[in-house]
Coordinates of C-alpha atoms in Angstrom, one line a residue:
M183 CA 86.3 -77.9 75.1
P184 CA 89.3 -76.4 73.2
R185 CA 91.7 -78.9 71.8
V186 CA 95.2 -78.8 73.2
H187 CA 98.4 -79.7 71.4
I188 CA 102.1 -79.7 72.5
V189 CA 105.0 -78.6 70.3
I190 CA 108.4 -79.7 71.5
P191 CA 111.4 -78.2 69.7
T192 CA 114.6 -80.1 70.2
H193 CA 118.0 -80.9 68.7
T194 CA 119.0 -83.7 71.2
T195 CA 117.7 -86.8 72.9
R196 CA 119.0 -85.4 76.3
H197 CA 116.1 -85.5 78.8
L198 CA 113.6 -86.2 75.9
R199 CA 112.6 -89.6 77.4
A200 CA 111.6 -87.9 80.7
C201 CA 109.8 -85.0 78.9
V202 CA 107.8 -87.0 76.3
G203 CA 107.6 -90.2 78.3
A204 CA 105.7 -88.6 81.2
L205 CA 103.2 -86.8 79.0
C206 CA 100.9 -89.9 78.6
H207 CA 100.2 -89.6 82.4
Q208 CA 98.4 -86.2 82.0
T209 CA 95.0 -86.3 83.8
D210 CA 93.7 -84.7 80.6
P211 CA 96.1 -85.6 77.8
P212 CA 96.7 -83.3 74.8
E213 CA 95.3 -84.3 71.4
T214 CA 98.7 -84.1 69.7
V215 CA 102.4 -84.0 70.6
V216 CA 104.5 -82.6 67.8
V217 CA 108.3 -83.0 68.2
S218 CA 110.0 -80.5 65.9
I219 CA 113.6 -81.6 65.2
D220 CA 116.5 -79.4 64.3
G221 CA 118.3 -82.0 62.2
D222 CA 117.6 -85.0 60.0
G223 CA 119.4 -87.8 61.9
D224 CA 117.6 -90.9 63.2
D225 CA 118.5 -90.7 66.9
I226 CA 115.6 -88.6 68.1
R227 CA 113.0 -90.5 66.1
E228 CA 114.4 -93.8 67.4
E229 CA 114.2 -92.4 71.0
L230 CA 110.5 -91.4 70.3
A231 CA 109.7 -94.8 68.9
S232 CA 111.1 -96.4 72.1
I233 CA 108.9 -94.1 74.2
R234 CA 105.8 -94.8 72.1
G235 CA 106.4 -98.5 72.3
G236 CA 107.4 -98.4 76.0
P237 CA 105.9 -96.1 78.6
W238 CA 103.2 -94.8 76.3
A239 CA 102.1 -98.3 75.2
A240 CA 102.1 -99.4 78.9
A241 CA 99.9 -96.5 79.8
E242 CA 97.6 -97.2 76.8
A243 CA 97.3 -100.8 78.0
R244 CA 96.0 -99.5 81.3
G245 CA 93.3 -97.5 79.6
W246 CA 95.0 -94.1 79.4
R247 CA 94.2 -92.0 76.3
V248 CA 97.5 -91.5 74.4
P249 CA 97.9 -88.5 72.1
R250 CA 99.2 -88.7 68.5
L251 CA 103.0 -88.4 68.4
V252 CA 104.1 -86.5 65.3
T253 CA 107.6 -85.4 64.1
T254 CA 108.7 -82.8 61.7
S255 CA 112.4 -82.4 60.8
R256 CA 114.7 -80.8 58.3
P257 CA 118.5 -80.7 58.1
H258 CA 120.4 -78.5 60.6
Q259 CA 121.1 -75.1 59.1
G260 CA 124.6 -74.7 60.5
I261 CA 123.3 -72.3 63.2
A262 CA 120.7 -72.7 65.9
L263 CA 117.4 -71.4 64.5
L264 CA 115.1 -72.1 67.4
N265 CA 112.3 -69.9 66.2
Q266 CA 112.2 -71.7 62.8
V267 CA 112.1 -75.1 64.6
R268 CA 109.2 -73.9 66.7
N269 CA 107.4 -72.6 63.7
N270 CA 107.9 -75.9 61.9
G271 CA 106.0 -77.5 64.7
L272 CA 103.2 -74.9 64.5
R273 CA 103.0 -75.4 60.8
V274 CA 102.1 -79.0 61.2
L275 CA 99.1 -78.0 63.4
A276 CA 98.2 -74.9 61.4
T277 CA 98.0 -76.8 58.1
S278 CA 95.9 -79.7 59.4
P279 CA 92.4 -79.9 57.9
S280 CA 91.0 -80.0 61.4
A281 CA 93.0 -77.0 62.7
S282 CA 91.0 -74.3 64.5
D283 CA 92.1 -70.9 65.7
D284 CA 90.6 -71.8 69.1
D285 CA 93.1 -74.7 69.5
L286 CA 95.6 -74.1 72.3
V287 CA 99.3 -74.8 71.6
V288 CA 101.6 -75.5 74.6
V289 CA 105.2 -75.0 73.6
L290 CA 107.5 -77.0 75.8
D291 CA 111.3 -77.5 75.8
G292 CA 112.4 -81.1 75.5
D293 CA 114.2 -80.9 78.8
T294 CA 111.1 -80.0 80.8
V295 CA 108.7 -82.2 82.6
L296 CA 105.0 -81.2 83.2
A297 CA 103.1 -81.9 86.3
T298 CA 100.3 -84.4 85.6
D299 CA 97.5 -81.8 85.9
A300 CA 99.3 -79.2 83.7
I301 CA 97.4 -79.8 80.4
A302 CA 94.1 -80.0 82.3
K303 CA 94.8 -76.6 83.8
H304 CA 95.9 -75.1 80.4
R305 CA 92.7 -76.4 78.8
S306 CA 90.5 -75.0 81.6
F307 CA 92.0 -71.6 81.3
A308 CA 91.5 -71.6 77.6
E309 CA 87.9 -72.8 78.1
A310 CA 87.4 -69.9 80.4
G311 CA 88.4 -67.5 77.6
S312 CA 92.1 -67.0 77.8
D313 CA 94.0 -66.6 74.6
I314 CA 97.5 -66.8 76.2
V315 CA 98.5 -68.7 79.3
I316 CA 101.7 -67.6 81.0
P317 CA 103.1 -70.2 83.4
Y318 CA 106.8 -70.7 84.4
R319 CA 109.1 -73.5 85.4
V320 CA 111.2 -74.7 88.3
N321 CA 114.9 -75.1 87.4
L322 CA 116.3 -78.2 89.0
D323 CA 120.0 -78.2 89.8
E324 CA 122.4 -81.0 88.9
R325 CA 121.9 -82.9 92.1
A326 CA 118.1 -82.8 92.0
T327 CA 118.2 -83.9 88.3
T328 CA 120.5 -86.7 89.1
L329 CA 118.3 -87.9 91.9
L330 CA 115.1 -87.8 89.8
D331 CA 113.6 -91.3 89.6
I332 CA 113.0 -91.6 85.8
D333 CA 111.4 -95.0 86.1
A334 CA 108.8 -93.7 88.5
L335 CA 108.3 -90.7 86.3
L336 CA 107.7 -92.9 83.2
D337 CA 105.4 -95.2 85.2
L338 CA 103.3 -92.6 87.0
G339 CA 104.1 -89.2 85.6
C340 CA 104.9 -86.1 87.6
G341 CA 102.3 -86.4 90.3
P342 CA 101.9 -84.9 93.8
Q343 CA 104.4 -87.2 95.5
M344 CA 107.1 -86.5 92.9
I345 CA 106.4 -82.7 93.0
D346 CA 106.8 -82.8 96.8
Q347 CA 110.3 -84.2 96.3
M348 CA 111.3 -81.6 93.7
L349 CA 109.5 -78.4 94.7
R350 CA 111.4 -76.8 97.7
P351 CA 109.7 -74.2 99.8
A352 CA 112.0 -71.4 98.5
E353 CA 111.1 -72.3 94.9
A354 CA 107.4 -72.3 95.7
S355 CA 107.7 -68.9 97.4
S356 CA 109.6 -67.6 94.3
L357 CA 106.8 -68.8 92.0
R358 CA 104.2 -67.0 94.1
A359 CA 106.2 -63.8 94.1
R360 CA 106.7 -64.0 90.3
H361 CA 103.0 -64.8 89.9
A362 CA 102.0 -61.6 91.8
R363 CA 104.5 -59.5 89.9
Y364 CA 103.2 -60.7 86.5
K365 CA 99.6 -60.0 87.7
R366 CA 100.6 -56.4 88.6
Q367 CA 102.3 -55.9 85.3
L368 CA 99.3 -57.1 83.4
L369 CA 96.9 -55.1 85.5
T370 CA 99.0 -51.9 85.0
K371 CA 98.8 -52.3 81.3
R372 CA 95.1 -52.9 81.4
L373 CA 94.1 -50.0 83.7
A374 CA 96.8 -47.3 83.4
P375 CA 96.5 -45.2 80.2
G376 CA 100.1 -44.0 80.6
W377 CA 101.6 -47.3 81.6
M378 CA 104.6 -46.8 79.2
G379 CA 107.6 -46.5 81.4
L380 CA 105.9 -48.3 84.3
V381 CA 106.1 -51.7 82.7
K382 CA 108.5 -52.9 80.0
T383 CA 106.7 -53.4 76.7
H384 CA 107.4 -57.2 76.6
K385 CA 106.2 -57.8 80.2
P386 CA 104.7 -59.9 81.6
K387 CA 107.4 -62.1 80.2
V388 CA 106.7 -65.3 78.2
I389 CA 109.2 -68.0 79.0
G390 CA 110.0 -69.9 75.8
G391 CA 110.4 -73.3 77.5
H392 CA 106.8 -73.4 78.7
H393 CA 103.9 -71.2 77.4
A394 CA 100.5 -71.7 75.8
V395 CA 98.9 -69.7 73.0
R396 CA 95.8 -70.1 70.8
L397 CA 96.6 -71.0 67.3
G398 CA 94.7 -67.9 66.1
V399 CA 96.9 -65.6 68.1
Y400 CA 100.0 -67.2 66.6
R401 CA 98.5 -66.5 63.2
D402 CA 97.9 -62.9 64.1
V403 CA 101.6 -62.3 64.9
N404 CA 102.8 -64.7 62.1
G405 CA 104.4 -67.0 64.7
Y406 CA 107.9 -66.7 65.9
D407 CA 110.3 -64.3 64.2
E408 CA 112.7 -66.5 62.2
A409 CA 115.2 -63.7 61.7
Y410 CA 116.5 -64.5 65.2
E411 CA 119.6 -66.7 65.3
A412 CA 121.1 -68.6 68.2
Y413 CA 119.5 -67.9 71.6
G414 CA 118.5 -64.8 73.5
C415 CA 115.6 -62.3 73.2
N416 CA 113.6 -64.7 71.0
D417 CA 110.9 -65.1 73.6
D418 CA 110.9 -61.4 74.6
D419 CA 110.2 -60.5 70.9
L420 CA 107.3 -62.9 70.9
A421 CA 105.8 -61.4 74.1
L422 CA 106.3 -57.9 72.8
R423 CA 104.3 -58.6 69.7
F424 CA 101.6 -60.3 71.7
H425 CA 101.2 -57.2 73.9
M426 CA 101.1 -55.0 70.8
L427 CA 98.0 -56.8 69.3
T428 CA 94.8 -54.9 69.0
P429 CA 92.4 -55.9 70.4
R430 CA 94.5 -57.2 73.2
P431 CA 94.5 -61.0 73.6
R432 CA 93.1 -62.3 76.9
V433 CA 96.1 -63.3 79.1
H434 CA 96.0 -65.6 82.1
I435 CA 98.9 -65.6 84.6
A436 CA 99.5 -69.2 85.8
V437 CA 103.0 -69.1 87.2
R438 CA 102.1 -70.6 90.6
D439 CA 99.3 -72.8 89.1
I440 CA 100.8 -74.9 86.4
L441 CA 104.0 -76.6 87.4
A442 CA 106.9 -77.6 85.1
F443 CA 110.4 -78.7 86.0
H444 CA 113.4 -77.9 83.9
L445 CA 116.1 -80.6 84.1
Y446 CA 119.7 -79.6 84.5
H447 CA 122.2 -79.6 81.7
P448 CA 125.4 -77.6 81.1
T449 CA 124.8 -74.3 79.3
R450 CA 126.7 -71.4 78.1
A451 CA 124.5 -68.9 79.8
L452 CA 124.8 -65.2 78.9
K453 CA 126.0 -62.8 81.5
G454 CA 123.4 -60.3 80.5
V455 CA 120.6 -59.7 77.9
T456 CA 122.7 -57.2 76.0
E457 CA 125.1 -60.1 75.1
A458 CA 122.4 -62.0 73.3
P459 CA 122.8 -62.3 69.5
G460 CA 119.3 -61.1 69.1
Y461 CA 119.5 -58.1 71.4
A462 CA 120.0 -55.5 68.6
R463 CA 117.1 -56.8 66.7
F464 CA 114.9 -56.9 69.8
S465 CA 115.9 -53.3 70.6
R466 CA 115.1 -51.8 67.2
K467 CA 112.5 -49.2 66.8
N468 CA 109.2 -49.7 65.0
V469 CA 108.8 -53.5 65.6
S470 CA 106.1 -54.9 63.5
V471 CA 103.3 -57.0 65.1
R472 CA 103.7 -59.6 62.4
A473 CA 107.0 -61.3 61.9
G474 CA 108.5 -60.7 58.5
M475 CA 109.9 -64.3 58.4
G476 CA 107.4 -66.3 60.3
L477 CA 104.6 -68.9 60.3
T478 CA 103.3 -68.3 56.8
T479 CA 106.5 -66.7 55.4
P480 CA 109.3 -69.0 56.5
R481 CA 113.0 -68.4 56.3
A482 CA 114.6 -70.5 53.5
Q483 CA 115.1 -74.2 54.5
D484 CA 114.7 -77.6 53.1
E485 CA 111.1 -78.8 53.1
P486 CA 110.4 -80.3 56.5
V487 CA 109.6 -84.0 56.6
V488 CA 106.5 -84.9 58.7
G489 CA 105.8 -88.3 60.1
E490 CA 103.9 -90.1 62.9
I491 CA 105.5 -92.3 65.5
Q492 CA 103.2 -95.3 66.0
H493 CA 103.2 -98.3 68.3
T494 CA 104.5 -101.4 66.6
S495 CA 101.2 -103.3 67.1
Q496 CA 99.3 -100.4 65.4
M497 CA 101.7 -100.5 62.5
G498 CA 101.2 -104.2 62.1
A499 CA 97.4 -103.8 62.2
E500 CA 97.5 -101.3 59.3

């Protein structure tokens, strides 16, 4: 069975308790959860310690297998460098003595909650031979997020009953339609020799807030491109370079199969992709498969500090 790890990039505690707290209720928990922090304050680590000593400890007492909870952090760079923060999480896994290219890494935003069977499905698709799993997420509006029962989520996870409350018929239909569209795009690229012009080069799209890739594939493209600043086109660049790989990685479309729920928060959403700070970089010609500043060649930063969040009883025993 391939090992599965989760990397959660974040700069805030907002919704982090719901995201991380519910992970211990996975029917097939991941081996490791790495929270990669864009900053060096104590607030996020304190929140994680509360989660590890609260809902995770309670689940552990009931016999659930709880993953390792690891953090990596460095001072904020004065601008959002999401791709660097993601790579910092990947570097924790890639430099581990037990790291394997077959390991599957699920990258998950810290404001997103996974259904309880999500990791089991990610692992099963990897076991069946997939190198990249492309799911999606349901965006909850402000009202649905406000009505979310966080105590129940922390106690039981995001199971069928909670999913029934959050997944409206229109959203389920939208997921099915997106799933079918992604399958068509992938099939066109596989079977049509002259697919250029029929499908955009970065499609099927990888959504940054929830996707899964084998560690070896991340190594092949040198991770996320750390030249991107702020937000916009970061994920399209990653997908483009995945689809450029030779031989092509095995991709599994799981939009309708693996559920994740994005919790509402105010954003400064762009009106169009051309407004994204990274649009010019993404649109350039002769994109290299390997990022120039990436997993093994990072953009300049202070050395990240890596630590493990442990339950207080474990710390005392040691």
